[in-house]
Structure formats: structure tokens, C-alpha cells
CSV table of N, CA and C in Angstrom, one decimal:
chain,number,residue,atom,x,y,z
X,1,MET,N,0.8,-1.2,0.0
X,1,MET,CA,0.0,0.0,0.0
X,1,MET,C,0.9,1.2,0.0
X,2,PRO,N,0.6,2.2,-0.8
X,2,PRO,CA,1.4,3.4,-0.9
X,2,PRO,C,1.1,4.4,0.3
X,3,THR,N,1.9,5.4,0.4
X,3,THR,CA,1.6,6.5,1.3
X,3,THR,C,0.6,7.4,0.6
X,4,ILE,N,-0.4,7.8,1.3
X,4,ILE,CA,-1.5,8.7,0.7
X,4,ILE,C,-1.3,10.1,1.1
X,5,VAL,N,-1.4,11.0,0.1
X,5,VAL,CA,-1.3,12.5,0.4
X,5,VAL,C,-2.7,13.0,0.1
X,6,LEU,N,-3.4,13.5,1.1
X,6,LEU,CA,-4.7,14.1,1.0
X,6,LEU,C,-4.5,15.6,0.8
X,7,TYR,N,-5.1,16.1,-0.3
X,7,TYR,CA,-4.8,17.5,-0.7
X,7,TYR,C,-6.2,18.2,-1.1
X,8,ASP,N,-6.2,19.5,-1.1
X,8,ASP,CA,-7.4,20.2,-1.5
X,8,ASP,C,-7.4,20.4,-3.0
X,9,ALA,N,-8.3,19.7,-3.7
X,9,ALA,CA,-8.4,19.8,-5.2
X,9,ALA,C,-8.8,21.1,-5.7
X,10,GLU,N,-9.3,22.0,-4.8
X,10,GLU,CA,-9.7,23.3,-5.3
X,10,GLU,C,-8.7,24.4,-5.1
X,11,CYS,N,-7.5,24.0,-4.7
X,11,CYS,CA,-6.4,24.9,-4.4
X,11,CYS,C,-5.3,24.8,-5.5
X,12,GLY,N,-5.2,25.8,-6.3
X,12,GLY,CA,-4.2,25.7,-7.4
X,12,GLY,C,-2.8,25.6,-6.9
X,13,LEU,N,-2.5,26.4,-5.8
X,13,LEU,CA,-1.1,26.3,-5.2
X,13,LEU,C,-0.8,24.9,-4.7
X,14,CYS,N,-1.8,24.4,-4.0
X,14,CYS,CA,-1.7,23.0,-3.4
X,14,CYS,C,-1.4,22.0,-4.5
X,15,LYS,N,-2.1,22.0,-5.6
X,15,LYS,CA,-1.9,21.1,-6.6
X,15,LYS,C,-0.5,21.3,-7.3
X,16,TRP,N,-0.1,22.5,-7.5
X,16,TRP,CA,1.2,22.9,-8.1
X,16,TRP,C,2.3,22.3,-7.2
X,17,LEU,N,2.2,22.5,-5.9
X,17,LEU,CA,3.2,22.0,-5.0
X,17,LEU,C,3.2,20.5,-5.0
X,18,LEU,N,2.0,19.9,-4.9
X,18,LEU,CA,1.9,18.4,-4.9
X,18,LEU,C,2.5,17.8,-6.2
X,19,ALA,N,2.2,18.5,-7.4
X,19,ALA,CA,2.7,18.0,-8.6
X,19,ALA,C,4.3,17.9,-8.6
X,20,GLY,N,4.9,18.9,-8.0
X,20,GLY,CA,6.3,18.9,-7.8
X,20,GLY,C,6.8,17.7,-6.9
X,21,LEU,N,6.1,17.5,-5.9
X,21,LEU,CA,6.4,16.3,-5.0
X,21,LEU,C,6.3,15.0,-5.8
X,22,LEU,N,5.2,14.9,-6.6
X,22,LEU,CA,5.0,13.7,-7.3
X,22,LEU,C,6.0,13.5,-8.4
X,23,ARG,N,6.5,14.5,-9.0
X,23,ARG,CA,7.7,14.4,-9.9
X,23,ARG,C,8.9,13.9,-9.2
X,24,TRP,N,9.1,14.4,-8.0
X,24,TRP,CA,10.3,14.0,-7.2
X,24,TRP,C,10.2,12.5,-6.8
X,25,ASP,N,9.0,12.0,-6.7
X,25,ASP,CA,8.6,10.7,-6.2
X,25,ASP,C,8.8,9.7,-7.4
X,26,ARG,N,10.0,9.5,-7.8
X,26,ARG,CA,10.2,8.6,-9.0
X,26,ARG,C,9.8,7.2,-8.8
X,27,GLU,N,9.8,6.7,-7.5
X,27,GLU,CA,9.4,5.3,-7.2
X,27,GLU,C,7.9,5.1,-7.0
X,28,GLY,N,7.2,6.2,-7.1
X,28,GLY,CA,5.7,6.0,-7.0
X,28,GLY,C,5.2,5.6,-5.6
X,29,ARG,N,5.9,6.1,-4.6
X,29,ARG,CA,5.5,5.8,-3.2
X,29,ARG,C,4.3,6.6,-2.8
X,30,LEU,N,4.0,7.7,-3.4
X,30,LEU,CA,2.9,8.6,-3.0
X,30,LEU,C,1.7,8.5,-3.9
X,31,THR,N,0.5,8.4,-3.3
X,31,THR,CA,-0.8,8.4,-4.0
X,31,THR,C,-1.6,9.6,-3.5
X,32,PRO,N,-1.9,10.5,-4.5
X,32,PRO,CA,-2.7,11.7,-4.1
X,32,PRO,C,-4.2,11.3,-4.1
X,33,ILE,N,-4.9,11.8,-3.1
X,33,ILE,CA,-6.3,11.7,-3.0
X,33,ILE,C,-6.9,13.0,-2.6
X,34,ALA,N,-7.8,13.6,-3.4
X,34,ALA,CA,-8.4,14.9,-3.0
X,34,ALA,C,-9.2,14.7,-1.8
X,35,LEU,N,-9.1,15.8,-0.9
X,35,LEU,CA,-9.9,15.8,0.3
X,35,LEU,C,-11.4,15.8,0.0
X,36,GLN,N,-11.8,16.2,-1.2
X,36,GLN,CA,-13.2,16.2,-1.6
X,36,GLN,C,-13.7,14.8,-2.0
X,37,ARG,N,-12.9,13.8,-2.1
X,37,ARG,CA,-13.3,12.5,-2.6
X,37,ARG,C,-13.8,11.7,-1.4
X,38,PRO,N,-14.7,10.7,-1.6
X,38,PRO,CA,-15.3,9.9,-0.6
X,38,PRO,C,-14.2,9.1,0.2
X,39,GLU,N,-13.2,8.7,-0.6
X,39,GLU,CA,-12.1,7.9,0.1
X,39,GLU,C,-11.4,8.7,1.2
X,40,ALA,N,-11.4,10.0,1.1
X,40,ALA,CA,-10.8,10.8,2.1
X,40,ALA,C,-11.6,10.8,3.4
X,41,ASP,N,-12.9,10.7,3.2
X,41,ASP,CA,-13.8,10.7,4.4
X,41,ASP,C,-13.4,9.5,5.3
X,42,GLY,N,-13.2,8.3,4.8
X,42,GLY,CA,-12.9,7.2,5.6
X,42,GLY,C,-11.5,7.3,6.3
X,43,LEU,N,-10.6,8.0,5.6
X,43,LEU,CA,-9.2,8.1,6.2
X,43,LEU,C,-9.2,9.2,7.3
X,44,LEU,N,-10.2,10.1,7.2
X,44,LEU,CA,-10.2,11.2,8.2
X,44,LEU,C,-11.5,11.3,9.0
X,45,ALA,N,-12.1,10.1,9.2
X,45,ALA,CA,-13.4,10.0,9.8
X,45,ALA,C,-13.4,10.7,11.2
X,46,ASP,N,-12.3,10.7,11.9
X,46,ASP,CA,-12.3,11.2,13.3
X,46,ASP,C,-12.1,12.7,13.3
X,47,LEU,N,-12.0,13.4,12.1
X,47,LEU,CA,-11.8,14.8,12.1
X,47,LEU,C,-13.1,15.5,11.6
X,48,ALA,N,-13.4,16.6,12.2
X,48,ALA,CA,-14.5,17.4,11.7
X,48,ALA,C,-14.2,17.9,10.3
X,49,PRO,N,-15.2,18.1,9.5
X,49,PRO,CA,-15.0,18.6,8.1
X,49,PRO,C,-14.1,19.8,8.0
X,50,ASP,N,-14.2,20.8,8.9
X,50,ASP,CA,-13.3,22.0,8.8
X,50,ASP,C,-11.9,21.6,9.1
X,51,ASP,N,-11.7,20.6,10.0
X,51,ASP,CA,-10.3,20.2,10.3
X,51,ASP,C,-9.7,19.4,9.2
X,52,ARG,N,-10.5,18.7,8.5
X,52,ARG,CA,-10.1,17.9,7.3
X,52,ARG,C,-9.5,18.9,6.3
X,53,MET,N,-10.3,20.0,6.0
X,53,MET,CA,-9.9,20.9,4.9
X,53,MET,C,-8.9,21.9,5.4
X,54,ALA,N,-8.6,22.0,6.6
X,54,ALA,CA,-7.6,23.0,7.1
X,54,ALA,C,-6.2,22.8,6.6
X,55,SER,N,-5.9,21.6,6.2
X,55,SER,CA,-4.5,21.4,5.8
X,55,SER,C,-4.4,20.0,5.0
X,56,TRP,N,-3.2,19.7,4.6
X,56,TRP,CA,-3.0,18.5,3.9
X,56,TRP,C,-2.7,17.4,4.9
X,57,HIS,N,-2.8,16.2,4.6
X,57,HIS,CA,-2.6,15.1,5.5
X,57,HIS,C,-1.8,14.0,4.7
X,58,LEU,N,-0.9,13.3,5.5
X,58,LEU,CA,-0.1,12.2,4.9
X,58,LEU,C,-0.5,11.0,5.8
X,59,VAL,N,-0.9,9.9,5.1
X,59,VAL,CA,-1.3,8.7,5.7
X,59,VAL,C,-0.4,7.5,5.3
X,60,SER,N,0.3,7.0,6.2
X,60,SER,CA,1.3,5.9,5.9
X,60,SER,C,0.6,4.6,5.6
X,61,PRO,N,1.3,3.6,5.0
X,61,PRO,CA,0.6,2.3,4.7
X,61,PRO,C,0.1,1.7,6.0
X,62,GLY,N,0.7,2.0,7.1
X,62,GLY,CA,0.2,1.4,8.4
X,62,GLY,C,-0.9,2.2,9.0
X,63,GLY,N,-1.3,3.3,8.4
X,63,GLY,CA,-2.5,4.0,8.9
X,63,GLY,C,-2.1,5.2,9.8
X,64,GLU,N,-0.8,5.4,10.0
X,64,GLU,CA,-0.3,6.6,10.8
X,64,GLU,C,-0.5,7.9,10.0
X,65,ARG,N,-1.1,8.9,10.6
X,65,ARG,CA,-1.5,10.1,9.9
X,65,ARG,C,-0.6,11.3,10.5
X,66,HIS,N,-0.1,12.1,9.6
X,66,HIS,CA,0.6,13.3,9.9
X,66,HIS,C,-0.2,14.4,9.2
X,67,THR,N,-0.3,15.6,9.8
X,67,THR,CA,-1.0,16.7,9.3
X,67,THR,C,-0.2,18.0,9.3
X,68,ALA,N,-0.4,18.8,8.3
X,68,ALA,CA,0.2,20.2,8.2
X,68,ALA,C,1.7,20.0,8.2
X,69,GLY,N,2.4,20.9,8.9
X,69,GLY,CA,3.9,20.9,8.9
X,69,GLY,C,4.5,19.6,9.4
X,70,ALA,N,3.8,18.9,10.3
X,70,ALA,CA,4.3,17.6,10.8
X,70,ALA,C,4.4,16.5,9.7
X,71,ALA,N,3.7,16.7,8.6
X,71,ALA,CA,3.7,15.8,7.5
X,71,ALA,C,5.0,15.9,6.6
X,72,LEU,N,5.7,17.0,6.7
X,72,LEU,CA,6.8,17.2,5.8
X,72,LEU,C,8.0,16.3,6.1
X,73,PRO,N,8.4,16.1,7.3
X,73,PRO,CA,9.6,15.1,7.5
X,73,PRO,C,9.3,13.7,7.0
X,74,PRO,N,8.1,13.1,7.4
X,74,PRO,CA,7.9,11.7,6.9
X,74,PRO,C,7.7,11.6,5.4
X,75,LEU,N,7.1,12.7,4.8
X,75,LEU,CA,7.0,12.7,3.3
X,75,LEU,C,8.3,12.8,2.7
X,76,LEU,N,9.2,13.7,3.1
X,76,LEU,CA,10.5,13.9,2.5
X,76,LEU,C,11.4,12.7,2.6
X,77,ARG,N,11.2,12.0,3.7
X,77,ARG,CA,12.0,10.7,3.9
X,77,ARG,C,11.8,9.7,2.8
X,78,LEU,N,10.6,9.8,2.2
X,78,LEU,CA,10.2,8.8,1.1
X,78,LEU,C,10.8,9.2,-0.2
X,79,LEU,N,11.3,10.4,-0.4
X,79,LEU,CA,11.8,10.9,-1.7
X,79,LEU,C,13.3,10.8,-1.8
X,80,PRO,N,13.8,10.6,-3.0
X,80,PRO,CA,15.2,10.5,-3.2
X,80,PRO,C,15.9,11.8,-2.8
X,81,GLY,N,16.9,11.7,-1.9
X,81,GLY,CA,17.6,12.8,-1.5
X,81,GLY,C,16.9,13.7,-0.4
X,82,GLY,N,15.8,13.1,0.1
X,82,GLY,CA,14.9,13.9,1.0
X,82,GLY,C,15.3,13.8,2.4
X,83,ARG,N,16.2,12.9,2.8
X,83,ARG,CA,16.5,12.7,4.2
X,83,ARG,C,17.1,13.9,4.9
X,84,VAL,N,17.9,14.7,4.2
X,84,VAL,CA,18.6,15.8,4.8
X,84,VAL,C,17.5,16.9,5.0
X,85,PRO,N,16.7,17.3,4.0
X,85,PRO,CA,15.7,18.3,4.4
X,85,PRO,C,14.7,17.8,5.4
X,86,ALA,N,14.4,16.5,5.3
X,86,ALA,CA,13.4,15.9,6.3
X,86,ALA,C,14.0,16.1,7.7
X,87,ALA,N,15.3,15.9,7.9
X,87,ALA,CA,15.9,16.0,9.2
X,87,ALA,C,15.9,17.5,9.7
X,88,ALA,N,16.1,18.4,8.7
X,88,ALA,CA,16.0,19.8,9.1
X,88,ALA,C,14.6,20.2,9.6
X,89,PHE,N,13.6,19.8,8.8
X,89,PHE,CA,12.2,20.1,9.2
X,89,PHE,C,11.9,19.4,10.5
X,90,ALA,N,12.3,18.2,10.7
X,90,ALA,CA,12.0,17.5,12.0
X,90,ALA,C,12.7,18.1,13.2
X,91,ARG,N,13.9,18.7,13.0
X,91,ARG,CA,14.6,19.3,14.1
X,91,ARG,C,13.9,20.6,14.6
X,92,PHE,N,13.2,21.2,13.7
X,92,PHE,CA,12.5,22.5,14.1
X,92,PHE,C,11.0,22.4,13.8
X,93,PRO,N,10.3,21.5,14.6
X,93,PRO,CA,8.9,21.3,14.3
X,93,PRO,C,8.0,22.6,14.5
X,94,GLY,N,8.4,23.4,15.4
X,94,GLY,CA,7.6,24.6,15.6
X,94,GLY,C,7.7,25.6,14.4
X,95,LEU,N,8.9,25.7,14.0
X,95,LEU,CA,9.2,26.6,12.8
X,95,LEU,C,8.6,26.0,11.6
X,96,THR,N,8.7,24.7,11.4
X,96,THR,CA,8.1,24.0,10.3
X,96,THR,C,6.6,24.2,10.2
X,97,GLU,N,5.9,24.1,11.4
X,97,GLU,CA,4.5,24.3,11.5
X,97,GLU,C,4.1,25.7,11.2
X,98,ARG,N,4.8,26.7,11.8
X,98,ARG,CA,4.5,28.1,11.5
X,98,ARG,C,4.7,28.4,10.0
X,99,GLY,N,5.8,27.9,9.4
X,99,GLY,CA,6.0,28.1,8.0
X,99,GLY,C,4.8,27.5,7.1
X,100,TYR,N,4.4,26.3,7.5
X,100,TYR,CA,3.3,25.6,6.8
X,100,TYR,C,2.1,26.5,6.9
X,101,ARG,N,1.8,26.9,8.2
X,101,ARG,CA,0.5,27.7,8.4
X,101,ARG,C,0.6,29.0,7.6
X,102,TRP,N,1.8,29.6,7.6
X,102,TRP,CA,1.9,30.9,6.8
X,102,TRP,C,1.5,30.7,5.4
X,103,VAL,N,2.1,29.6,4.8
X,103,VAL,CA,1.8,29.3,3.4
X,103,VAL,C,0.3,29.0,3.2
X,104,ALA,N,-0.2,28.2,4.1
X,104,ALA,CA,-1.6,27.8,4.0
X,104,ALA,C,-2.5,29.0,4.1
X,105,ASN,N,-2.2,29.9,5.0
X,105,ASN,CA,-3.0,31.1,5.2
X,105,ASN,C,-2.9,32.1,4.1
X,106,HIS,N,-1.9,32.0,3.3
X,106,HIS,CA,-1.7,33.0,2.2
X,106,HIS,C,-1.7,32.3,0.9
X,107,ARG,N,-2.3,31.1,0.8
X,107,ARG,CA,-2.3,30.3,-0.4
X,107,ARG,C,-3.0,31.0,-1.6
X,108,SER,N,-4.0,31.8,-1.3
X,108,SER,CA,-4.7,32.5,-2.4
X,108,SER,C,-3.8,33.5,-3.0
X,109,GLU,N,-3.1,34.3,-2.2
X,109,GLU,CA,-2.2,35.3,-2.7
X,109,GLU,C,-1.0,34.6,-3.4
X,110,LEU,N,-0.4,33.6,-2.8
X,110,LEU,CA,0.7,32.9,-3.4
X,110,LEU,C,0.4,32.2,-4.7
X,111,SER,N,-0.9,31.7,-4.8
X,111,SER,CA,-1.3,31.1,-6.0
X,111,SER,C,-1.3,32.0,-7.2
X,112,LYS,N,-1.5,33.3,-7.0
X,112,LYS,CA,-1.4,34.3,-8.0
X,112,LYS,C,-0.1,34.4,-8.6
X,113,LEU,N,1.0,34.0,-7.9
X,113,LEU,CA,2.3,34.1,-8.4
X,113,LEU,C,2.7,32.9,-9.3
X,114,VAL,N,1.9,31.9,-9.3
X,114,VAL,CA,2.1,30.7,-10.2
X,114,VAL,C,1.3,30.9,-11.5
X,115,PRO,N,2.0,30.8,-12.6
X,115,PRO,CA,1.2,31.0,-13.9
X,115,PRO,C,0.1,30.0,-14.1
X,116,SER,N,-1.0,30.5,-14.6
X,116,SER,CA,-2.2,29.7,-14.8
X,116,SER,C,-1.8,28.4,-15.6
X,117,ARG,N,-1.0,28.5,-16.6
X,117,ARG,CA,-0.6,27.3,-17.4
X,117,ARG,C,0.1,26.3,-16.5
X,118,ALA,N,1.0,26.7,-15.6
X,118,ALA,CA,1.7,25.8,-14.7
X,118,ALA,C,0.7,25.1,-13.7
X,119,LYS,N,-0.3,25.9,-13.2
X,119,LYS,CA,-1.3,25.3,-12.4
X,119,LYS,C,-2.2,24.3,-13.1
X,120,ARG,N,-2.5,24.6,-14.4
X,120,ARG,CA,-3.3,23.7,-15.2
X,120,ARG,C,-2.5,22.4,-15.4
X,121,HIS,N,-1.2,22.5,-15.8
X,121,HIS,CA,-0.4,21.4,-16.0
X,121,HIS,C,-0.3,20.5,-14.8
X,122,ALA,N,-0.1,21.2,-13.6
X,122,ALA,CA,0.0,20.5,-12.3
X,122,ALA,C,-1.2,19.7,-12.0
X,123,SER,N,-2.4,20.4,-12.2
X,123,SER,CA,-3.7,19.8,-11.9
X,123,SER,C,-3.8,18.5,-12.8
X,124,GLU,N,-3.5,18.6,-14.1
X,124,GLU,CA,-3.6,17.4,-14.9
X,124,GLU,C,-2.6,16.3,-14.5
X,125,SER,N,-1.5,16.7,-14.0
X,125,SER,CA,-0.5,15.7,-13.6
X,125,SER,C,-1.0,15.0,-12.3
X,126,VAL,N,-1.5,15.7,-11.4
X,126,VAL,CA,-2.0,15.2,-10.1
X,126,VAL,C,-3.2,14.3,-10.4
X,127,GLN,N,-4.1,14.7,-11.3
X,127,GLN,CA,-5.3,13.9,-11.7
X,127,GLN,C,-4.9,12.6,-12.3
X,128,ARG,N,-3.9,12.6,-13.2
X,128,ARG,CA,-3.4,11.4,-13.8
X,128,ARG,C,-2.9,10.4,-12.8
X,129,ARG,N,-2.1,10.9,-11.8
X,129,ARG,CA,-1.6,10.0,-10.8
X,129,ARG,C,-2.7,9.5,-9.9
X,130,GLU,N,-3.6,10.3,-9.6
X,130,GLU,CA,-4.8,9.9,-8.7
X,130,GLU,C,-5.6,8.9,-9.5
X,131,GLN,N,-5.8,9.1,-10.7
X,131,GLN,CA,-6.6,8.2,-11.5
X,131,GLN,C,-5.9,6.8,-11.7
X,132,ALA,N,-4.6,6.9,-11.9
X,132,ALA,CA,-3.9,5.6,-12.1
X,132,ALA,C,-3.9,4.8,-10.8
X,133,ALA,N,-3.9,5.5,-9.7
X,133,ALA,CA,-3.9,4.8,-8.4
X,133,ALA,C,-5.3,4.2,-8.1
X,134,SER,N,-6.3,4.9,-8.5
X,134,SER,CA,-7.7,4.4,-8.3
X,134,SER,C,-8.0,3.2,-9.2
X,135,GLU,N,-7.4,3.2,-10.4
X,135,GLU,CA,-7.5,2.0,-11.3
X,135,GLU,C,-6.8,0.8,-10.8
X,136,HIS,N,-5.7,1.0,-10.1
X,136,HIS,CA,-4.9,-0.1,-9.6
X,136,HIS,C,-5.2,-0.5,-8.2
X,137,GLY,N,-5.9,0.3,-7.5
X,137,GLY,CA,-6.1,0.0,-6.1
X,137,GLY,C,-7.5,-0.4,-5.8
């Protein structure tokens, strides 16, 4: 079972960042699932809907869940060359969380800095990966 990345399908910046992570994931360890899909409900059943949508979530094959900034270290450890940045983020969890929250709180403004074409390409890339996973899973 792969590691699942739950993301907001309505957030252009989120999909653009996720597409970059999926490109980095050459071994296909990550499976994206939109928070708006029914599969996400089962993985996040213990969270209120607002808490589900407040950030991204990483769910390991064993069912362990990490949310927001806390998801960065375990995610990066799965990627080639990601151990060093993972260690840096893990060493400063408070700073990592504040950085994550800042980006999340400013995602509308930050999204305007990403060209529409790049967001469209990212969205298509994420959708392909999600579709492939649903066909094989």
C-alpha cells in the first residue's frame, strides 16, 4: 500500500506543490487523493470537516497520519535525497508548522504568483496520478 497524500483539489497552489512532489517521487510511493473524494472521508473520519480541509494530510501504509507541517519530514524521507531536508524540518517542528501555516493562510495570494498554465499542467499531472492509483487500487 502506498503512502497517501490528501490535498485540496480546489487549491491551485496546493496542486502545483503536490505535482512537484509527485515528480520527485520517482518510485511512485505517494498516492494523491483529493480531500473532496469519498475515500478521504474514511481516512479522516475522526476529524470534523473543517479540520479535514484546514491542511493536507499524509497517511502511511500502516495508517499513521501526519497533518500540516508535521507531514513534511515523513513525506520527504520517502523521496530520493529527501533525508537531509526531512531532518532539518524534523529538528525544528515549531518553525516548520509556522511556515506551513503561513503558506496555508496565504495560499490564495501565493497562487497568483504561479502562472495559470503551470497550475493547469500540475492539476492534470495530479489527476493522472490519482486516476492511475484508483484504477490499480
